[in-house]
Coordinates of C-alpha atoms in Angstrom, one line a residue:
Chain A
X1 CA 8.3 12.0 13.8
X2 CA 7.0 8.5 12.2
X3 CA 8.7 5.5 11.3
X4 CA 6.7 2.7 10.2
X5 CA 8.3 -0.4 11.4
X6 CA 6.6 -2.6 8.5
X7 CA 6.8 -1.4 5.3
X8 CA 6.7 -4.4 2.7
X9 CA 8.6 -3.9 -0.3
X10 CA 7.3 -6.4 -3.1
X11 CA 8.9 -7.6 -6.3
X12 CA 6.6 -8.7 -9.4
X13 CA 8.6 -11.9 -9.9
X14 CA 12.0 -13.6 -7.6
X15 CA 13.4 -14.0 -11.1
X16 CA 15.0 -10.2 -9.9
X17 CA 16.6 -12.6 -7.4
X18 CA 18.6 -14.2 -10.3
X19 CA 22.1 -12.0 -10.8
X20 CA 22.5 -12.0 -6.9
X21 CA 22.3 -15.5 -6.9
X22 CA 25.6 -17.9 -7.4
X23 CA 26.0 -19.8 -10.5
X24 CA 25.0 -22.9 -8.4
X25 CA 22.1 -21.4 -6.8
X26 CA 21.0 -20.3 -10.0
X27 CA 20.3 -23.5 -11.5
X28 CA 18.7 -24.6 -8.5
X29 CA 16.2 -21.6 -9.0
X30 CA 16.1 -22.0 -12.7
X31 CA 16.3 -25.6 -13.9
X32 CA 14.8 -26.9 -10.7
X33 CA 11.3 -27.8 -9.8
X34 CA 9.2 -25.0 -9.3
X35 CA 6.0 -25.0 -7.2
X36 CA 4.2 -22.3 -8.8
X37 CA 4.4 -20.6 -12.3
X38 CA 7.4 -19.0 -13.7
X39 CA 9.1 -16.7 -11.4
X40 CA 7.5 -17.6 -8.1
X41 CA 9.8 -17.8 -5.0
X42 CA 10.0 -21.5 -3.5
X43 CA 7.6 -21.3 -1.4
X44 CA 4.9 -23.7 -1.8
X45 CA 4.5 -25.0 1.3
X46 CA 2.4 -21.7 2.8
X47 CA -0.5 -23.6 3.9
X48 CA -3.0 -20.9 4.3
X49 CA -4.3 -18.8 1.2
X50 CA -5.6 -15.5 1.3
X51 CA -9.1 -15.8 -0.6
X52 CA -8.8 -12.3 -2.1
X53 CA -4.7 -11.7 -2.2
X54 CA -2.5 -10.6 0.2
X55 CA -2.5 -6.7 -0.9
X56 CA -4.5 -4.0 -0.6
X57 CA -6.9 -4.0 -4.0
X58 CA -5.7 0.0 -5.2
X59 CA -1.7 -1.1 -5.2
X60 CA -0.8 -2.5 -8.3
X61 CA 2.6 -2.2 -9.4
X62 CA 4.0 -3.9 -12.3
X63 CA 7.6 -3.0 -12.7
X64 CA 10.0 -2.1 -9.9
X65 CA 9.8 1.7 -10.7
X66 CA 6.1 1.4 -10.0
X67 CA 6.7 -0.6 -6.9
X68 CA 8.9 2.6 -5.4
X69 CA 6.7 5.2 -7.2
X70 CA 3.1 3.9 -5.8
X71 CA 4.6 3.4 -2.3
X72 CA 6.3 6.6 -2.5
X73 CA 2.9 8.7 -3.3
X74 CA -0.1 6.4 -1.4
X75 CA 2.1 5.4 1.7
X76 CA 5.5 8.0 2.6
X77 CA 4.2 11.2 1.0
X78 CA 0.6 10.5 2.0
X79 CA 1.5 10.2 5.3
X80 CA 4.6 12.1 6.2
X81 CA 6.7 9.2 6.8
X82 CA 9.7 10.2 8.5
X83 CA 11.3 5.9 7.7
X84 CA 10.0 3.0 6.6
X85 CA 11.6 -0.1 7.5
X86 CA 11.5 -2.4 4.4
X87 CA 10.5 -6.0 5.5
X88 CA 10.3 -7.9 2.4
X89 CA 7.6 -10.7 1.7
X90 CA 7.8 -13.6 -0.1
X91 CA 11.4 -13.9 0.8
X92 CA 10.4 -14.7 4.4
X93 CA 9.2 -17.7 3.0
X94 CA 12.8 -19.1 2.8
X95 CA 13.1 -20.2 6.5
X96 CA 10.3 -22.8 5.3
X97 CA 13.0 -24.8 2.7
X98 CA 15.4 -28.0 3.9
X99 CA 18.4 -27.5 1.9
X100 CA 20.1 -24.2 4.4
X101 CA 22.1 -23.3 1.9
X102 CA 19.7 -23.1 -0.8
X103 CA 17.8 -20.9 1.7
X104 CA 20.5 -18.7 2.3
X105 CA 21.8 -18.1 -1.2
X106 CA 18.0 -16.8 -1.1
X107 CA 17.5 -14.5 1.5
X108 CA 21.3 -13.7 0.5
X109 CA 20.0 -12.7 -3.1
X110 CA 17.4 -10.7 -2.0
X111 CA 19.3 -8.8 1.1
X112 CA 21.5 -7.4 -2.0
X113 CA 18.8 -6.7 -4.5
X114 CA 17.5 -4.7 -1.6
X115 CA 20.5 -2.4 -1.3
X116 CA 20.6 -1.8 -5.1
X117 CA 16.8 -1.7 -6.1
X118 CA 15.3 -0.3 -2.8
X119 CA 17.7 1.3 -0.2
X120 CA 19.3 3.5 -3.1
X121 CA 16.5 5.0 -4.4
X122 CA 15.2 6.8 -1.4
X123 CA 16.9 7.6 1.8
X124 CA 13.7 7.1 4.4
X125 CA 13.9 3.7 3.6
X126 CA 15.8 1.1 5.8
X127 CA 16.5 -2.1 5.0
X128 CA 16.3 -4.8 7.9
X129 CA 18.8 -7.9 6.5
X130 CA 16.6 -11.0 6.0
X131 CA 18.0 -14.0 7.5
X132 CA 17.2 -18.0 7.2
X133 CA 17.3 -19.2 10.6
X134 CA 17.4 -22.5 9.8
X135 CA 20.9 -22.5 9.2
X136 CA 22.2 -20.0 12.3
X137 CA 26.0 -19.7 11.4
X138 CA 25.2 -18.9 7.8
X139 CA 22.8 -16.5 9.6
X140 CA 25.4 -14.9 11.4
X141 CA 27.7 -15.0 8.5
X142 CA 25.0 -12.6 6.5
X143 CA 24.8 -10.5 9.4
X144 CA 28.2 -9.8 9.6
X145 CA 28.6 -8.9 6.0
X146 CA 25.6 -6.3 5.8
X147 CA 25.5 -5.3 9.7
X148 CA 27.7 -2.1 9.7
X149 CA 25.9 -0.9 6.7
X150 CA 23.8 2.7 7.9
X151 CA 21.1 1.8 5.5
X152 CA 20.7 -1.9 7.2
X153 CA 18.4 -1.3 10.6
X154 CA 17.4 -4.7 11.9
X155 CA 17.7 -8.4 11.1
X156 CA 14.4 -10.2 10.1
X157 CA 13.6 -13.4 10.6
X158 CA 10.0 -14.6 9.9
X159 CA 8.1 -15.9 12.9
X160 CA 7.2 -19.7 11.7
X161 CA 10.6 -21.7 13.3
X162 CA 11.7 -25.2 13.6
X163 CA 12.0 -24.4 17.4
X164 CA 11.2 -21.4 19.7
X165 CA 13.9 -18.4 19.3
X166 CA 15.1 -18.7 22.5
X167 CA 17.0 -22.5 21.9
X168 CA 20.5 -22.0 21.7
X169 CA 20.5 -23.7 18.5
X170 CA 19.8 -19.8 17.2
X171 CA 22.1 -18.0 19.9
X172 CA 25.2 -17.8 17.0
X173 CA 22.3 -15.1 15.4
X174 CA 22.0 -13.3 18.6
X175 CA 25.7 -13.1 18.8
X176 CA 26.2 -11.4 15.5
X177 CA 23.2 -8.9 16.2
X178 CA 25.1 -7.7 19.4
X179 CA 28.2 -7.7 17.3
X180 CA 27.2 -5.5 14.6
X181 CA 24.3 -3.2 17.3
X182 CA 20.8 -4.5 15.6
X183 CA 17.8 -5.9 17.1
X184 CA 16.5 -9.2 15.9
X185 CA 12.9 -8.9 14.8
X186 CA 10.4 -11.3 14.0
X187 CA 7.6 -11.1 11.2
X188 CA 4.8 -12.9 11.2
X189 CA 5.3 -16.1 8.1
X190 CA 7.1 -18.7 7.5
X191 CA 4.3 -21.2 8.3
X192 CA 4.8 -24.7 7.1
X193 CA 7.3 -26.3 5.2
X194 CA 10.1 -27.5 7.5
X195 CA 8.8 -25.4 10.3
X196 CA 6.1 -27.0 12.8
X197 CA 2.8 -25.9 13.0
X198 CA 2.3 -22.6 14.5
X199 CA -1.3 -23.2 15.6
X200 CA -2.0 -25.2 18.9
X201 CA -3.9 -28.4 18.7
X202 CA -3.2 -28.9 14.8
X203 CA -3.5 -26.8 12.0
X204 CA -7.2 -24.7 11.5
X205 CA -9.1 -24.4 8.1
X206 CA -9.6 -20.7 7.3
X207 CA -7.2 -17.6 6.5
X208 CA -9.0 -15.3 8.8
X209 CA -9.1 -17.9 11.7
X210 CA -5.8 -18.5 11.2
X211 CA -4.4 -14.7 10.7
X212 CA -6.1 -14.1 14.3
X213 CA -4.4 -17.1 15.8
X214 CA -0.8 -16.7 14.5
X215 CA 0.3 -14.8 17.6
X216 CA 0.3 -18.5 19.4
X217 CA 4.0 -18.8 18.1
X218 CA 4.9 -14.8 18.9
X219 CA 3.4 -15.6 22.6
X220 CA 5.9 -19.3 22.4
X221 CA 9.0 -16.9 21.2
X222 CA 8.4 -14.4 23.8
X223 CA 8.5 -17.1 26.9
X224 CA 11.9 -18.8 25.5
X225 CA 13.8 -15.7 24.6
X226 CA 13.3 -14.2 28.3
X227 CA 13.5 -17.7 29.6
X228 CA 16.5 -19.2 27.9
X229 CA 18.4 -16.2 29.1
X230 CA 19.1 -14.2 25.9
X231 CA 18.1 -11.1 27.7
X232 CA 20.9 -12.1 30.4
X233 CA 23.5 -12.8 27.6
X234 CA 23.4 -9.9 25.3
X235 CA 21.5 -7.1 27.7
X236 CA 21.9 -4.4 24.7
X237 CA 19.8 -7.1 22.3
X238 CA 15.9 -5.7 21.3
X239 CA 13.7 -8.6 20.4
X240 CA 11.1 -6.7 18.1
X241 CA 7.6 -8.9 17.3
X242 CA 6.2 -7.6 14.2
X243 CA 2.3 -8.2 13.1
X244 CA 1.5 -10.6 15.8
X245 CA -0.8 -9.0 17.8
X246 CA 0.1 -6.9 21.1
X247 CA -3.2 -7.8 23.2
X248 CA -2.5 -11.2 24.7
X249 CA 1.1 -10.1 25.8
X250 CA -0.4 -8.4 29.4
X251 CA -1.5 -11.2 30.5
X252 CA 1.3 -13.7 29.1
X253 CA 3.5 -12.0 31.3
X254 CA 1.1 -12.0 34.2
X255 CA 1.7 -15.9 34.1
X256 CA 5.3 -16.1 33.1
X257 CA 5.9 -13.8 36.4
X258 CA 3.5 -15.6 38.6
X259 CA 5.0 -18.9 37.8
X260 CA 8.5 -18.1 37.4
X261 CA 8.6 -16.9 41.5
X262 CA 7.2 -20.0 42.0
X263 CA 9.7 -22.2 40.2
X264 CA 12.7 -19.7 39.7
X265 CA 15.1 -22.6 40.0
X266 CA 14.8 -24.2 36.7
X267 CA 16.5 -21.1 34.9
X268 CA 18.9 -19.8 37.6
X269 CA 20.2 -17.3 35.4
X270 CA 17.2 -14.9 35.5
X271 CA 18.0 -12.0 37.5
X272 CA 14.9 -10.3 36.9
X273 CA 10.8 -11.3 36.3
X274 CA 10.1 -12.1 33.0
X275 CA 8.0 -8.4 32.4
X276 CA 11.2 -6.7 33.3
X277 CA 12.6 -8.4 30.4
X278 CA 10.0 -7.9 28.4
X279 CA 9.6 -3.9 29.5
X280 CA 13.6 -3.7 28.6
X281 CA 14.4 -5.8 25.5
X282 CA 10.9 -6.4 24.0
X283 CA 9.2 -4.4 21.6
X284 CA 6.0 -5.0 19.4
X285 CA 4.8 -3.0 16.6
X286 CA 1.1 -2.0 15.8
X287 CA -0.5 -3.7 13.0
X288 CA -2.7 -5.6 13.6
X289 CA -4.1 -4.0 16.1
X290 CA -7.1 -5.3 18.3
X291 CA -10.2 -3.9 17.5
X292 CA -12.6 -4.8 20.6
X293 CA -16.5 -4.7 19.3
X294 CA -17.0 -3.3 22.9
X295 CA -14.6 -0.3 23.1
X296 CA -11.5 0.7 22.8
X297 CA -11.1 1.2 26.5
X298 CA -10.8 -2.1 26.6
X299 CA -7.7 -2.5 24.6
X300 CA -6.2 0.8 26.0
X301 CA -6.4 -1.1 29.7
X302 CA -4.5 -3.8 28.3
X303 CA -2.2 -2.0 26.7
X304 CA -1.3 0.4 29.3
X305 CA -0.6 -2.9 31.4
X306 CA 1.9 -4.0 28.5
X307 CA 3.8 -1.0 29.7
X308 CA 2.4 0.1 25.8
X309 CA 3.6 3.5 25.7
X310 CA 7.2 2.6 26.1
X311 CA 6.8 -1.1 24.2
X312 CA 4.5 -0.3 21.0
X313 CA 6.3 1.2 17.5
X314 CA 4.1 2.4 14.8
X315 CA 3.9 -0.2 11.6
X316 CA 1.6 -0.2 8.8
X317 CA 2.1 -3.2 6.8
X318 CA 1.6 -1.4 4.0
X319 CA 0.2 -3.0 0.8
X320 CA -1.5 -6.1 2.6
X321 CA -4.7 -6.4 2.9
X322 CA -5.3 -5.4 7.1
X323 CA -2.6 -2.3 6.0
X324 CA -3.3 0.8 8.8
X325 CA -3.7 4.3 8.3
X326 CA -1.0 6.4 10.5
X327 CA -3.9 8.7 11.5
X328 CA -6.7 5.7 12.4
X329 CA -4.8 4.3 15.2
X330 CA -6.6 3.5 18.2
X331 CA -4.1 4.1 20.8
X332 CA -4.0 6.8 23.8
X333 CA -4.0 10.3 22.2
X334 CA -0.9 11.3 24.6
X335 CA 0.8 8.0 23.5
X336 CA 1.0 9.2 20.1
X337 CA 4.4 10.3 19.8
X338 CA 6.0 7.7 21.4
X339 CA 4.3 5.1 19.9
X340 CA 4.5 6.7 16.4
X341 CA 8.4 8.0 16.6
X342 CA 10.1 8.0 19.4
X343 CA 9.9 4.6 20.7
X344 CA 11.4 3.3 17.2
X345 CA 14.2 6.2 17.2
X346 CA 15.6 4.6 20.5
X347 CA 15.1 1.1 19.4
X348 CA 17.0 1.8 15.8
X349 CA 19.6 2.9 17.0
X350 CA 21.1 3.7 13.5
X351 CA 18.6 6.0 12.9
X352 CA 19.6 8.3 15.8
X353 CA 23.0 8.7 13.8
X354 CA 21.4 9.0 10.2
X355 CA 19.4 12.8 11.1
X356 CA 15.9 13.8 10.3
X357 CA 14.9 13.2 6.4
X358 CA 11.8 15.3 6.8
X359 CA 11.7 18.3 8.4
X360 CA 7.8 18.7 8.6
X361 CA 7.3 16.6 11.9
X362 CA 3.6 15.9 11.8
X363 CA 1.2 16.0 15.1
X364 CA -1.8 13.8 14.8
X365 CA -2.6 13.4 18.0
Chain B
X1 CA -35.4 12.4 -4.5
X2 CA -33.4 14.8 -3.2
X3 CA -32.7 18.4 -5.2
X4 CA -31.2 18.7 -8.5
X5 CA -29.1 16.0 -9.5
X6 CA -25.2 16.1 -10.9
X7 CA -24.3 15.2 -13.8
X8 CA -21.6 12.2 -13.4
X9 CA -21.2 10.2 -16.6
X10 CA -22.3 8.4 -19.4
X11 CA -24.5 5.2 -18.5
X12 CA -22.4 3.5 -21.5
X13 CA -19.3 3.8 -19.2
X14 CA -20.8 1.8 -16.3
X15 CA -21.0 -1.7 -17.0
X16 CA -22.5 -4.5 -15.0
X17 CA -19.4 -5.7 -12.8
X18 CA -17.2 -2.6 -13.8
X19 CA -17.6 0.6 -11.9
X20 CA -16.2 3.8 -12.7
X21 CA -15.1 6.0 -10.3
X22 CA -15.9 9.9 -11.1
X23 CA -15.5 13.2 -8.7
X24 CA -18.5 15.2 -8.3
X25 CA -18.6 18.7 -6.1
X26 CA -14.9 17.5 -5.3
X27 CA -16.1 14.0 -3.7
X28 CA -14.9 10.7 -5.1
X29 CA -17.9 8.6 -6.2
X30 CA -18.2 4.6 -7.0
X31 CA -21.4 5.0 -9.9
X32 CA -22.1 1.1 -10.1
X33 CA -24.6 -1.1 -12.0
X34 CA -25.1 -4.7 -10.7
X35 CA -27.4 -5.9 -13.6
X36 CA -30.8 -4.9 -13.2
X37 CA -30.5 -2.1 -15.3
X38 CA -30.9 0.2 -12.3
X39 CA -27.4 2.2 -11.5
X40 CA -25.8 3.4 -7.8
X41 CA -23.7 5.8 -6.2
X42 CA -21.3 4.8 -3.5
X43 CA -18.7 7.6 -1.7
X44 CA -15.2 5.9 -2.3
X45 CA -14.5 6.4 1.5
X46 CA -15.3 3.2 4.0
X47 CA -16.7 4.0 6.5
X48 CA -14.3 1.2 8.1
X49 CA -10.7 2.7 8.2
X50 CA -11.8 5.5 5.4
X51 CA -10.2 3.2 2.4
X52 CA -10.6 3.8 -1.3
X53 CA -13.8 1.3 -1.2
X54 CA -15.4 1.8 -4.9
X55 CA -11.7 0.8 -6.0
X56 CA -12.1 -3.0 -5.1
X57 CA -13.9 -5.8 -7.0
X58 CA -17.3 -5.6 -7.7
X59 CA -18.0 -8.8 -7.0
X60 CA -20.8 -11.8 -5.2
X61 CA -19.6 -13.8 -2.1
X62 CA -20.1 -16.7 -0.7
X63 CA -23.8 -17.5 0.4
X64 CA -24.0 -20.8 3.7
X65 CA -25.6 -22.8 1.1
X66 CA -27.2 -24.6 4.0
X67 CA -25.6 -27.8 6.1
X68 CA -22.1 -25.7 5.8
X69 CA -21.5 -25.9 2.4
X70 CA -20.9 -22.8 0.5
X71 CA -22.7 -21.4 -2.7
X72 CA -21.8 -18.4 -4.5
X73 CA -24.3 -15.7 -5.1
X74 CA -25.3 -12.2 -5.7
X75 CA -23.2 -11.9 -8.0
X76 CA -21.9 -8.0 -8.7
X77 CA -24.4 -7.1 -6.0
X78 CA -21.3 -6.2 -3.7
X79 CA -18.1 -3.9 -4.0
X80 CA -15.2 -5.1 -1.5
X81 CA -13.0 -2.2 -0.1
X82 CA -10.0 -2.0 -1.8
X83 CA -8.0 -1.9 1.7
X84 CA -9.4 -4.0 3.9
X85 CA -11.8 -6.5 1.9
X86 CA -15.0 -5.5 3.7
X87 CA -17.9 -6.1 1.6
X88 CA -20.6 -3.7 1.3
X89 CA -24.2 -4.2 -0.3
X90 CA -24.2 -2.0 -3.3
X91 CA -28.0 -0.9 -3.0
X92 CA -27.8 0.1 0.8
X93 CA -24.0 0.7 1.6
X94 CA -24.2 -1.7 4.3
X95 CA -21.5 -3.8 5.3
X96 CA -22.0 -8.1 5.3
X97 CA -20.3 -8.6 8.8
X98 CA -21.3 -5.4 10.3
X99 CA -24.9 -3.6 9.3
X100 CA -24.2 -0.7 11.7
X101 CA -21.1 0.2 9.2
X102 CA -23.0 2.0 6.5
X103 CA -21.3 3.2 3.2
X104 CA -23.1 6.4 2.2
X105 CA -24.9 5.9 -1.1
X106 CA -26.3 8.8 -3.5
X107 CA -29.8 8.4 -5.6
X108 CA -29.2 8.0 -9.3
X109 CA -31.3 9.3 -11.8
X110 CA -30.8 8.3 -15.9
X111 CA -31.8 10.7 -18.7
X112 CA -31.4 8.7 -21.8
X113 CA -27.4 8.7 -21.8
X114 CA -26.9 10.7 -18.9
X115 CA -26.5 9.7 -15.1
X116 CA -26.9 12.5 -12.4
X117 CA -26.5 11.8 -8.9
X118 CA -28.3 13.3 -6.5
X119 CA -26.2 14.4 -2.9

């Protein structure tokens, strides 16, 4: 069983945005300012670039059949994909604009060009419904309208906030997930625009510097969600942290658990150490992995003390650039199937309902 | 040079900064030539994360032109796997950041037209 947790599916322009929008919205996308050439998503304010592009140099789909009909052959057939959950790209990008409504007549848009030009065409893929965060009850307003669809598996915010996830200001979101039985998930993105700096100490220079660093906001969510008592709230609630490294969560915890006993009585509404949190309503997916230059031991250690075999779901992030192959995985051979299936199976919960597509359940340990 | 060499393709098909990717003895091969009117072989399998590497750019890079400024330079001397961007040296298979991550390569031999490669 595999189900790749990070599956991005792309679109050639956002124009295919432009009969889900209202006729408000679209005037905003068409007559407005844009920041790029025609067609380009509003999302200007990404301040890193990728020197080479984003994908991976043998993907190159021009036309929305393509964009099924390469990922189909190179990525689910190729690899025996039992579900791939769709986390979109560009339109991440919308939790970076000021106007929240202009944001979520976006991320509206594309939630339903999703159903009708992705989810329908092939039923491994799930759709996770792509929220703006910035504007919380319009968030929850989205979720309520797509949440009790089978097809929809997750909400998606991306990772680059205005504050960390934990702050109430976003707890109208959580509500809605428990409401409708999805976890929240958070992608990596989202950098800039209205959303402050996700690196420490002021912003760095490089992409790769950068791409290495970007777990500094994951590591800032992680601390306020269990701290701000989300966990305590909605107990049901998985908080899933996709392509922001797993590595430095061991010894996050370490300290959150060290120094929460020591000062327990600023959030008296823990009832447990911030790992037990963690090891209950925290997952992380795969890509990118760490690759230590002085053995994988190294990284197994660290994440067997993530509690790793229970935490860790497979993800590709198939077309980008760092994209992983299913069978190159450097994780404990006895892992694999959890890490690979099973963990992701109990997390969607949907899933459990919606059977086995495939029937060829592939071993690769 | 190794045994008898494989026919692979035409040397009119391989232009400077445009490989062409051909199977020989069921193996996908990168046949490259980078302007000095010699031509290469290159498995399309990195030896990184086993990637369609001949499939990339062939391309230069970025050479520390000295006081941290950046020049760029040998140019078409590199290909740069088409999954995860590594560049490898056409000529050796080695990789920029990483010499001990070796691309194999293949001897090519011309016959007026011809190109063989030699496994």
């Amino acid at each position: 069983m595999i189900v790749d947790c990070d599956c991005h599916n792309y679109w050639s322009s956002a124009e295919v945005l432009l009969p889900y929008l209202d006729e408000y919205h679209r005037d905003y996308f068409t007559r407005g300012e844009q920041p790029g050439p025609r067609g380009s998503f509003p999302n200007a304010n990404r301040p890193w670039l990728h020197p080479e592009g984003f994908k991976r140099m043998d993907i190159n789909p021009e036309t929305q059949d393509e964009q099924y009909r390469i990922m189909k052959e190179k990525h689910l057939d190729a690899y025996n994909i039992d579900y791939a959950i769709m986390t979109g790209d560009e339109a991440m990008e919308a939790s970076t604009i000021a106007n929240p409504f202009y944001a979520h007549a976006l991320v509206k848009a594309y939630n339903d060009w999703l159903i009708d030009e992705w989810l329908s065409r092939d039923s491994r893929l799930k759709g996770s419904i792509m929220i703006a965060p910035q504007a919380p009850d319009l968030a929850a307003q989205e979720i309520r309208r797509l949440g009790h669809r089978s097809d929809m598996v997750q909400v998606l915010a991306s990772h680059g906030t205005e504050r960390p996830y934990g702050n109430p200001f976003y707890h109208p979101i959580f509500e809605a997930c428990a409401e409708v039985g999805l976890p929240f998930a958070i992608h990596l993105g989202g950098q800039g625009g209205i959303n402050t700096n996700p690196i420490a100490a002021g912003p760095t220079r490089y992409f790769w510097e950068t791409h290495a660093l970007l777990g500094q906001s994951a590591q800032t969510h992680v601390a306020s969600m269990i701290a701000e008592g989300v966990f305590e709230k909605w107990p049901e609630l998985y908080f899933i942290v996709i392509e922001c490294g797993v590595a430095w969560a061991a010894p996050i915890l370490w300290r959150l658990d060290a120094d929460y006993k020591a000062l327990r009585k600023e959030t008296p509404w823990l009832k447990m150490l911030p790992s037990e949190y963690f090891r209950r309503n925290i997952r992380f997916t795969t890509q990118p992995l760490e690759q230590p230059e002085t053995g994988v031991e190294h990284l197994w250690s660290i994440l067997d003390a993530m509690y790793g075999r229970e935490t860790l779901m497979f993800a590709s992030d198939y077309p980008h650039w760092d994209y992983d192959d299913v069978q190159k995985l450097h994780i404990p051979p006895e892992w694999r199937g959890d890490v690979l299936g099973n963990n992701a199976m109990q997390v969607y919960r949907r899933l459990q309902n919606a059977g086995v597509n495939t029937t060829a359940a592939v071993e690769t340990a | 040079m190794n045994g008898q060499g494989i026919h692979a393709c035409k040397a009119s098909d391989v232009a400077p900064g445009q490989q062409k990717i051909v199977r020989i003895n069921n193996m996908p091969i990168g046949i490259f030539e980078i302007g000095d009117g010699e031509y290469h072989a290159m498995l399309n399998i990195c030896p990184h994360r086993g990637g369609q590497l001949c499939e990339g750019p062939q391309c230069g890079t970025a050479v520390n032109g000295g006081d941290f400024g950046i020049e760029y330079g040998r140019r078409n001397e590199l290909v740069r796997c088409a999954w995860h961007g590594w560049e490898f040296d056409i000529r050796t298979g080695e990789a920029l950041a990483d010499p001990k991550m070796k691309a194999k390569t293949f001897e090519v031999s011309v016959h007026g037209n011809d190109l063989y490669v030699h496994m």
